[in-house]
Amino acid sequence: GAGVSQSPSNKVTEKGKDVELRCDPISGHTALYWYRQRLGQGLEFLIYFQGNSAPDKSGLPSDRFSAERTGESVSTLTIQRTQQEDSAVYLCASSFGQGGNYGYTFGSGTRLTVV
Amino acid sequence: KQEVTQIPAALSVPEGENLVLNCSFTDSAIYNLQWFRQDPGKGLTSLLLIQSSQREQTSGRLNASLDKSSGRSTLYIAASQPGDSATYLCAVSPYDYKLSFGAGTTVTVRA
């Protein structure tokens, strides 16, 4: 597609439920990133995928968070047993090559609200 | 650990004034620096990308400079318009690809 597509755009879930967020990167972009933005705060790095290499999961805040990516296509971020502190906007970005040689393109995000 | 600071945190100007937004970073070993715009409830829109070997980039009314050795970048927006009201984020990309973001400068342009 023309841009990075994320779905759903908004998600309200009850505490304790599992949620799955989806990111469809720009075709041909080998690198994909997930970031989290809590209200009034800066973006936090969560996870990075590059081609078929092992992902960098160093930013995932707990073992309730996991992410998958199939080859160089769609990625899903799963949060199990959601907590209220998980409420945030989850942003996905993709880039051509490692290190953002040509910059990063962000999706419009998924706003997650845990009630 | 890379620390990115943006000053001021908020800025309100009348329409037509020029805007100057500052970004500083603690580790000069960056691969590139990117300025983004974020509208309320929306994702990030890329404005300008400056490679570490470059000194500045321009796009329309926007100009961004980079002084890598001193760890500073400045975004200039000429002749501001109400549509420029948004939060502007500075992000640096280190050699290991993780973007480090500043907290942003929220700009309000009054008509």
PDB file of C-alpha atoms in Angstrom:
ATOM      1  CA  GLY A   1       0.000   0.000   0.000  1.00  0.00           C
ATOM      2  CA  ALA A   2       0.899   3.669  -0.089  1.00  0.00           C
ATOM      3  CA  GLY A   3       1.510   3.952   3.623  1.00  0.00           C
ATOM      4  CA  VAL A   4       1.771   2.012   6.857  1.00  0.00           C
ATOM      5  CA  SER A   5      -1.664   0.718   7.791  1.00  0.00           C
ATOM      6  CA  GLN A   6      -2.681  -0.112  11.366  1.00  0.00           C
ATOM      7  CA  SER A   7      -5.846  -1.712  12.655  1.00  0.00           C
ATOM      8  CA  PRO A   8      -7.969  -1.263  14.587  1.00  0.00           C
ATOM      9  CA  SER A   9      -7.656   2.514  14.926  1.00  0.00           C
ATOM     10  CA  ASN A  10      -9.325   2.361  18.333  1.00  0.00           C
ATOM     11  CA  LYS A  11      -9.761  -0.494  20.767  1.00  0.00           C
ATOM     12  CA  VAL A  12     -11.504  -0.510  24.132  1.00  0.00           C
ATOM     13  CA  THR A  13     -11.035  -3.663  26.145  1.00  0.00           C
ATOM     14  CA  GLU A  14     -11.744  -4.895  29.630  1.00  0.00           C
ATOM     15  CA  LYS A  15      -8.888  -5.418  32.042  1.00  0.00           C
ATOM     16  CA  GLY A  16      -7.623  -8.982  31.822  1.00  0.00           C
ATOM     17  CA  LYS A  17      -8.601  -9.551  28.197  1.00  0.00           C
ATOM     18  CA  ASP A  18      -6.107 -10.213  25.404  1.00  0.00           C
ATOM     19  CA  VAL A  19      -5.804  -7.829  22.454  1.00  0.00           C
ATOM     20  CA  GLU A  20      -4.152  -8.099  19.062  1.00  0.00           C
ATOM     21  CA  LEU A  21      -2.970  -5.093  17.085  1.00  0.00           C
ATOM     22  CA  ARG A  22      -2.080  -5.278  13.415  1.00  0.00           C
ATOM     23  CA  CYS A  23       0.427  -3.424  11.271  1.00  0.00           C
ATOM     24  CA  ASP A  24       0.765  -3.639   7.507  1.00  0.00           C
ATOM     25  CA  PRO A  25       4.050  -1.976   6.434  1.00  0.00           C
ATOM     26  CA  ILE A  26       4.936  -0.344   3.158  1.00  0.00           C
ATOM     27  CA  SER A  27       5.640  -2.948   0.517  1.00  0.00           C
ATOM     28  CA  GLY A  28       9.388  -3.497   0.176  1.00  0.00           C
ATOM     29  CA  HIS A  29      10.255  -2.108   3.598  1.00  0.00           C
ATOM     30  CA  THR A  30      12.357  -4.738   5.298  1.00  0.00           C
ATOM     31  CA  ALA A  31      12.364  -3.178   8.750  1.00  0.00           C
ATOM     32  CA  LEU A  32       9.348  -2.819  11.032  1.00  0.00           C
ATOM     33  CA  TYR A  33       9.109  -1.208  14.454  1.00  0.00           C
ATOM     34  CA  TRP A  34       6.549  -0.956  17.224  1.00  0.00           C
ATOM     35  CA  TYR A  35       6.450   2.033  19.577  1.00  0.00           C
ATOM     36  CA  ARG A  36       4.161   2.953  22.446  1.00  0.00           C
ATOM     37  CA  GLN A  37       3.061   6.468  23.356  1.00  0.00           C
ATOM     38  CA  ARG A  38       1.394   6.964  26.694  1.00  0.00           C
ATOM     39  CA  LEU A  39      -0.668  10.092  27.230  1.00  0.00           C
ATOM     40  CA  GLY A  40       1.569  13.147  27.519  1.00  0.00           C
ATOM     41  CA  GLN A  41       4.754  11.125  27.160  1.00  0.00           C
ATOM     42  CA  GLY A  42       7.319  10.467  24.455  1.00  0.00           C
ATOM     43  CA  LEU A  43       7.473   7.410  22.264  1.00  0.00           C
ATOM     44  CA  GLU A  44       8.932   4.233  23.754  1.00  0.00           C
ATOM     45  CA  PHE A  45      10.599   1.619  21.565  1.00  0.00           C
ATOM     46  CA  LEU A  46       9.023  -1.827  21.898  1.00  0.00           C
ATOM     47  CA  ILE A  47      10.319  -4.195  19.222  1.00  0.00           C
ATOM     48  CA  TYR A  48      12.181  -4.233  15.890  1.00  0.00           C
ATOM     49  CA  PHE A  49      12.009  -6.711  12.998  1.00  0.00           C
ATOM     50  CA  GLN A  50      14.529  -6.805  10.150  1.00  0.00           C
ATOM     51  CA  GLY A  51      13.858  -9.273   7.369  1.00  0.00           C
ATOM     52  CA  ASN A  52      14.216 -12.831   8.586  1.00  0.00           C
ATOM     53  CA  SER A  53      16.628 -11.972  11.415  1.00  0.00           C
ATOM     54  CA  ALA A  54      15.727 -12.566  15.046  1.00  0.00           C
ATOM     55  CA  PRO A  55      13.744  -9.566  16.304  1.00  0.00           C
ATOM     56  CA  ASP A  56      15.054  -7.139  18.906  1.00  0.00           C
ATOM     57  CA  LYS A  57      12.519  -7.482  21.713  1.00  0.00           C
ATOM     58  CA  SER A  58      14.483  -5.457  24.253  1.00  0.00           C
ATOM     59  CA  GLY A  59      11.801  -2.770  24.586  1.00  0.00           C
ATOM     60  CA  LEU A  60       8.887  -5.051  25.449  1.00  0.00           C
ATOM     61  CA  PRO A  61       7.802  -4.025  28.982  1.00  0.00           C
ATOM     62  CA  SER A  62       6.741  -7.471  30.221  1.00  0.00           C
ATOM     63  CA  ASP A  63       6.175 -11.053  29.110  1.00  0.00           C
ATOM     64  CA  ARG A  64       2.520 -10.178  28.519  1.00  0.00           C
ATOM     65  CA  PHE A  65       3.676  -8.448  25.343  1.00  0.00           C
ATOM     66  CA  SER A  66       4.650 -10.373  22.229  1.00  0.00           C
ATOM     67  CA  ALA A  67       4.905  -9.647  18.520  1.00  0.00           C
ATOM     68  CA  GLU A  68       5.126 -11.652  15.353  1.00  0.00           C
ATOM     69  CA  ARG A  69       6.002 -10.830  11.791  1.00  0.00           C
ATOM     70  CA  THR A  70       5.712 -13.098   8.801  1.00  0.00           C
ATOM     71  CA  GLY A  71       8.668 -12.494   6.496  1.00  0.00           C
ATOM     72  CA  GLU A  72       8.593  -8.871   5.389  1.00  0.00           C
ATOM     73  CA  SER A  73       4.855  -8.408   5.643  1.00  0.00           C
ATOM     74  CA  VAL A  74       2.200  -7.974   8.308  1.00  0.00           C
ATOM     75  CA  SER A  75       3.067  -7.792  11.999  1.00  0.00           C
ATOM     76  CA  THR A  76       0.822  -8.355  15.007  1.00  0.00           C
ATOM     77  CA  LEU A  77       1.436  -7.093  18.529  1.00  0.00           C
ATOM     78  CA  THR A  78      -0.355  -9.120  21.190  1.00  0.00           C
ATOM     79  CA  ILE A  79      -0.955  -7.988  24.739  1.00  0.00           C
ATOM     80  CA  GLN A  80      -2.191 -10.676  27.100  1.00  0.00           C
ATOM     81  CA  ARG A  81      -4.140 -10.052  30.295  1.00  0.00           C
ATOM     82  CA  THR A  82      -4.316  -6.324  29.634  1.00  0.00           C
ATOM     83  CA  GLN A  83      -3.806  -3.879  32.482  1.00  0.00           C
ATOM     84  CA  GLN A  84      -4.888  -0.258  32.756  1.00  0.00           C
ATOM     85  CA  GLU A  85      -1.287   0.903  32.397  1.00  0.00           C
ATOM     86  CA  ASP A  86      -1.283  -0.653  28.920  1.00  0.00           C
ATOM     87  CA  SER A  87      -3.595   2.140  27.766  1.00  0.00           C
ATOM     88  CA  ALA A  88      -1.671   4.068  25.121  1.00  0.00           C
ATOM     89  CA  VAL A  89      -1.351   4.696  21.424  1.00  0.00           C
ATOM     90  CA  TYR A  90       0.608   1.907  19.759  1.00  0.00           C
ATOM     91  CA  LEU A  91       2.464   3.100  16.676  1.00  0.00           C
ATOM     92  CA  CYS A  92       4.025   0.995  13.971  1.00  0.00           C
ATOM     93  CA  ALA A  93       6.712   2.219  11.576  1.00  0.00           C
ATOM     94  CA  SER A  94       8.592   0.725   8.672  1.00  0.00           C
ATOM     95  CA  SER A  95      11.770   1.629   6.815  1.00  0.00           C
ATOM     96  CA  PHE A  96      13.772   0.523   3.804  1.00  0.00           C
ATOM     97  CA  GLY A  97      16.821  -1.205   5.197  1.00  0.00           C
ATOM     98  CA  GLN A  98      18.313  -1.166   8.660  1.00  0.00           C
ATOM     99  CA  GLY A  99      18.904   2.018  10.589  1.00  0.00           C
ATOM    100  CA  GLY A 100      16.374   4.082   8.732  1.00  0.00           C
ATOM    101  CA  ASN A 101      18.766   5.102   5.949  1.00  0.00           C
ATOM    102  CA  TYR A 102      15.862   6.718   4.197  1.00  0.00           C
ATOM    103  CA  GLY A 103      13.856   7.629   7.278  1.00  0.00           C
ATOM    104  CA  TYR A 104      10.878   5.993   8.917  1.00  0.00           C
ATOM    105  CA  THR A 105       7.213   6.011   7.925  1.00  0.00           C
ATOM    106  CA  PHE A 106       4.704   5.739  10.740  1.00  0.00           C
ATOM    107  CA  GLY A 107       1.153   4.474  10.723  1.00  0.00           C
ATOM    108  CA  SER A 108      -1.656   6.424  12.358  1.00  0.00           C
ATOM    109  CA  GLY A 109      -1.615   4.172  15.396  1.00  0.00           C
ATOM    110  CA  THR A 110      -4.022   2.105  17.472  1.00  0.00           C
ATOM    111  CA  ARG A 111      -5.440   3.841  20.512  1.00  0.00           C
ATOM    112  CA  LEU A 112      -5.874   1.188  23.195  1.00  0.00           C
ATOM    113  CA  THR A 113      -8.028   1.897  26.232  1.00  0.00           C
ATOM    114  CA  VAL A 114      -8.189  -0.673  29.018  1.00  0.00           C
ATOM    115  CA  VAL A 115     -11.193  -0.202  31.302  1.00  0.00           C
TER     116      VAL A 115
ATOM    117  CA  LYS B   1      21.821   6.130  26.707  1.00  0.00           C
ATOM    118  CA  GLN B   2      20.742   8.762  24.192  1.00  0.00           C
ATOM    119  CA  GLU B   3      18.732  11.609  25.722  1.00  0.00           C
ATOM    120  CA  VAL B   4      16.777  13.931  23.428  1.00  0.00           C
ATOM    121  CA  THR B   5      15.499  17.244  24.749  1.00  0.00           C
ATOM    122  CA  GLN B   6      13.145  19.634  23.010  1.00  0.00           C
ATOM    123  CA  ILE B   7      12.775  23.250  24.005  1.00  0.00           C
ATOM    124  CA  PRO B   8      10.374  24.896  24.435  1.00  0.00           C
ATOM    125  CA  ALA B   9       7.731  22.370  25.504  1.00  0.00           C
ATOM    126  CA  ALA B  10       4.991  24.656  24.191  1.00  0.00           C
ATOM    127  CA  LEU B  11       4.859  27.704  21.980  1.00  0.00           C
ATOM    128  CA  SER B  12       2.023  30.066  21.041  1.00  0.00           C
ATOM    129  CA  VAL B  13       2.487  32.643  18.302  1.00  0.00           C
ATOM    130  CA  PRO B  14       0.290  34.874  16.148  1.00  0.00           C
ATOM    131  CA  GLU B  15      -0.171  33.906  12.537  1.00  0.00           C
ATOM    132  CA  GLY B  16       2.647  35.058  10.291  1.00  0.00           C
ATOM    133  CA  GLU B  17       5.425  34.815  12.845  1.00  0.00           C
ATOM    134  CA  ASN B  18       8.407  32.566  12.252  1.00  0.00           C
ATOM    135  CA  LEU B  19       8.767  29.504  14.501  1.00  0.00           C
ATOM    136  CA  VAL B  20      12.032  28.223  15.962  1.00  0.00           C
ATOM    137  CA  LEU B  21      12.005  24.789  17.594  1.00  0.00           C
ATOM    138  CA  ASN B  22      15.080  23.362  19.268  1.00  0.00           C
ATOM    139  CA  CYS B  23      16.260  19.799  19.734  1.00  0.00           C
ATOM    140  CA  SER B  24      19.379  18.646  21.561  1.00  0.00           C
ATOM    141  CA  PHE B  25      20.816  15.164  21.978  1.00  0.00           C
ATOM    142  CA  THR B  26      23.536  13.840  24.233  1.00  0.00           C
ATOM    143  CA  ASP B  27      25.261  11.275  21.994  1.00  0.00           C
ATOM    144  CA  SER B  28      26.595  12.695  18.729  1.00  0.00           C
ATOM    145  CA  ALA B  29      27.011   9.216  17.208  1.00  0.00           C
ATOM    146  CA  ILE B  30      23.798   9.412  15.227  1.00  0.00           C
ATOM    147  CA  TYR B  31      22.972   8.040  11.810  1.00  0.00           C
ATOM    148  CA  ASN B  32      20.311  10.606  11.017  1.00  0.00           C
ATOM    149  CA  LEU B  33      17.820  12.990  12.605  1.00  0.00           C
ATOM    150  CA  GLN B  34      14.194  13.274  11.631  1.00  0.00           C
ATOM    151  CA  TRP B  35      11.538  15.852  12.433  1.00  0.00           C
ATOM    152  CA  PHE B  36       7.942  14.679  12.696  1.00  0.00           C
ATOM    153  CA  ARG B  37       4.606  16.360  13.130  1.00  0.00           C
ATOM    154  CA  GLN B  38       1.865  14.809  15.265  1.00  0.00           C
ATOM    155  CA  ASP B  39      -1.716  16.038  15.231  1.00  0.00           C
ATOM    156  CA  PRO B  40      -3.977  15.238  18.214  1.00  0.00           C
ATOM    157  CA  GLY B  41      -5.081  11.616  18.150  1.00  0.00           C
ATOM    158  CA  LYS B  42      -3.083  10.889  15.016  1.00  0.00           C
ATOM    159  CA  GLY B  43       0.140   9.173  14.086  1.00  0.00           C
ATOM    160  CA  LEU B  44       3.389  10.820  13.053  1.00  0.00           C
ATOM    161  CA  THR B  45       3.986  12.576   9.756  1.00  0.00           C
ATOM    162  CA  SER B  46       7.581  12.843   8.613  1.00  0.00           C
ATOM    163  CA  LEU B  47       8.636  16.414   7.819  1.00  0.00           C
ATOM    164  CA  LEU B  48      12.381  16.389   7.215  1.00  0.00           C
ATOM    165  CA  LEU B  49      15.179  13.827   7.377  1.00  0.00           C
ATOM    166  CA  ILE B  50      18.786  14.968   7.822  1.00  0.00           C
ATOM    167  CA  GLN B  51      21.571  12.463   7.347  1.00  0.00           C
ATOM    168  CA  SER B  52      24.490  12.781   9.754  1.00  0.00           C
ATOM    169  CA  SER B  53      26.729  14.074   6.942  1.00  0.00           C
ATOM    170  CA  GLN B  54      24.324  16.892   6.083  1.00  0.00           C
ATOM    171  CA  ARG B  55      24.019  20.322   7.659  1.00  0.00           C
ATOM    172  CA  GLU B  56      20.449  21.158   6.704  1.00  0.00           C
ATOM    173  CA  GLN B  57      17.342  20.190   4.783  1.00  0.00           C
ATOM    174  CA  THR B  58      14.584  22.362   3.366  1.00  0.00           C
ATOM    175  CA  SER B  59      11.031  21.675   2.298  1.00  0.00           C
ATOM    176  CA  GLY B  60       8.775  24.601   1.464  1.00  0.00           C
ATOM    177  CA  ARG B  61       8.455  26.815   4.538  1.00  0.00           C
ATOM    178  CA  LEU B  62      10.392  24.323   6.665  1.00  0.00           C
ATOM    179  CA  ASN B  63      14.127  24.325   7.213  1.00  0.00           C
ATOM    180  CA  ALA B  64      16.025  22.069   9.613  1.00  0.00           C
ATOM    181  CA  SER B  65      19.659  22.426  10.554  1.00  0.00           C
ATOM    182  CA  LEU B  66      21.916  19.869  12.179  1.00  0.00           C
ATOM    183  CA  ASP B  67      25.090  20.465  14.184  1.00  0.00           C
ATOM    184  CA  LYS B  68      26.092  16.932  14.996  1.00  0.00           C
ATOM    185  CA  SER B  69      29.237  17.834  16.947  1.00  0.00           C
ATOM    186  CA  SER B  70      27.324  20.003  19.386  1.00  0.00           C
ATOM    187  CA  GLY B  71      24.307  17.702  19.456  1.00  0.00           C
ATOM    188  CA  ARG B  72      21.758  20.214  18.221  1.00  0.00           C
ATOM    189  CA  SER B  73      19.117  20.613  15.571  1.00  0.00           C
ATOM    190  CA  THR B  74      16.761  23.491  14.900  1.00  0.00           C
ATOM    191  CA  LEU B  75      13.515  23.436  12.952  1.00  0.00           C
ATOM    192  CA  TYR B  76      12.449  26.740  11.419  1.00  0.00           C
ATOM    193  CA  ILE B  77       8.928  27.275  10.126  1.00  0.00           C
ATOM    194  CA  ALA B  78       8.540  30.475   8.179  1.00  0.00           C
ATOM    195  CA  ALA B  79       5.387  32.590   8.113  1.00  0.00           C
ATOM    196  CA  SER B  80       3.393  30.334  10.424  1.00  0.00           C
ATOM    197  CA  GLN B  81      -0.245  29.490   9.711  1.00  0.00           C
ATOM    198  CA  PRO B  82      -3.021  28.129  11.968  1.00  0.00           C
ATOM    199  CA  GLY B  83      -2.660  24.810  10.132  1.00  0.00           C
ATOM    200  CA  ASP B  84       0.858  24.507  11.536  1.00  0.00           C
ATOM    201  CA  SER B  85      -0.622  23.978  15.005  1.00  0.00           C
ATOM    202  CA  ALA B  86       0.550  20.531  16.117  1.00  0.00           C
ATOM    203  CA  THR B  87       3.182  18.790  18.226  1.00  0.00           C
ATOM    204  CA  TYR B  88       6.604  18.603  16.609  1.00  0.00           C
ATOM    205  CA  LEU B  89       8.859  15.704  17.526  1.00  0.00           C
ATOM    206  CA  CYS B  90      12.573  15.328  16.979  1.00  0.00           C
ATOM    207  CA  ALA B  91      14.024  11.810  16.727  1.00  0.00           C
ATOM    208  CA  VAL B  92      17.583  10.599  16.315  1.00  0.00           C
ATOM    209  CA  SER B  93      18.574   7.304  14.821  1.00  0.00           C
ATOM    210  CA  PRO B  94      21.688   5.723  16.271  1.00  0.00           C
ATOM    211  CA  TYR B  95      23.818   3.187  14.484  1.00  0.00           C
ATOM    212  CA  ASP B  96      21.802   0.458  16.115  1.00  0.00           C
ATOM    213  CA  TYR B  97      18.488   1.632  14.601  1.00  0.00           C
ATOM    214  CA  LYS B  98      16.426   2.367  17.732  1.00  0.00           C
ATOM    215  CA  LEU B  99      14.865   5.784  17.430  1.00  0.00           C
ATOM    216  CA  SER B 100      15.148   8.059  20.444  1.00  0.00           C
ATOM    217  CA  PHE B 101      12.443  10.694  20.616  1.00  0.00           C
ATOM    218  CA  GLY B 102      12.165  13.995  22.358  1.00  0.00           C
ATOM    219  CA  ALA B 103       8.969  14.777  24.269  1.00  0.00           C
ATOM    220  CA  GLY B 104       7.950  17.280  21.621  1.00  0.00           C
ATOM    221  CA  THR B 105       7.083  20.957  21.263  1.00  0.00           C
ATOM    222  CA  THR B 106       3.379  21.761  21.079  1.00  0.00           C
ATOM    223  CA  VAL B 107       2.791  24.695  18.755  1.00  0.00           C
ATOM    224  CA  THR B 108      -0.319  26.868  18.638  1.00  0.00           C
ATOM    225  CA  VAL B 109      -0.626  29.426  15.860  1.00  0.00           C
ATOM    226  CA  ARG B 110      -3.317  32.008  16.630  1.00  0.00           C
ATOM    227  CA  ALA B 111      -5.339  33.411  13.736  1.00  0.00           C
TER     228      ALA B 111
END
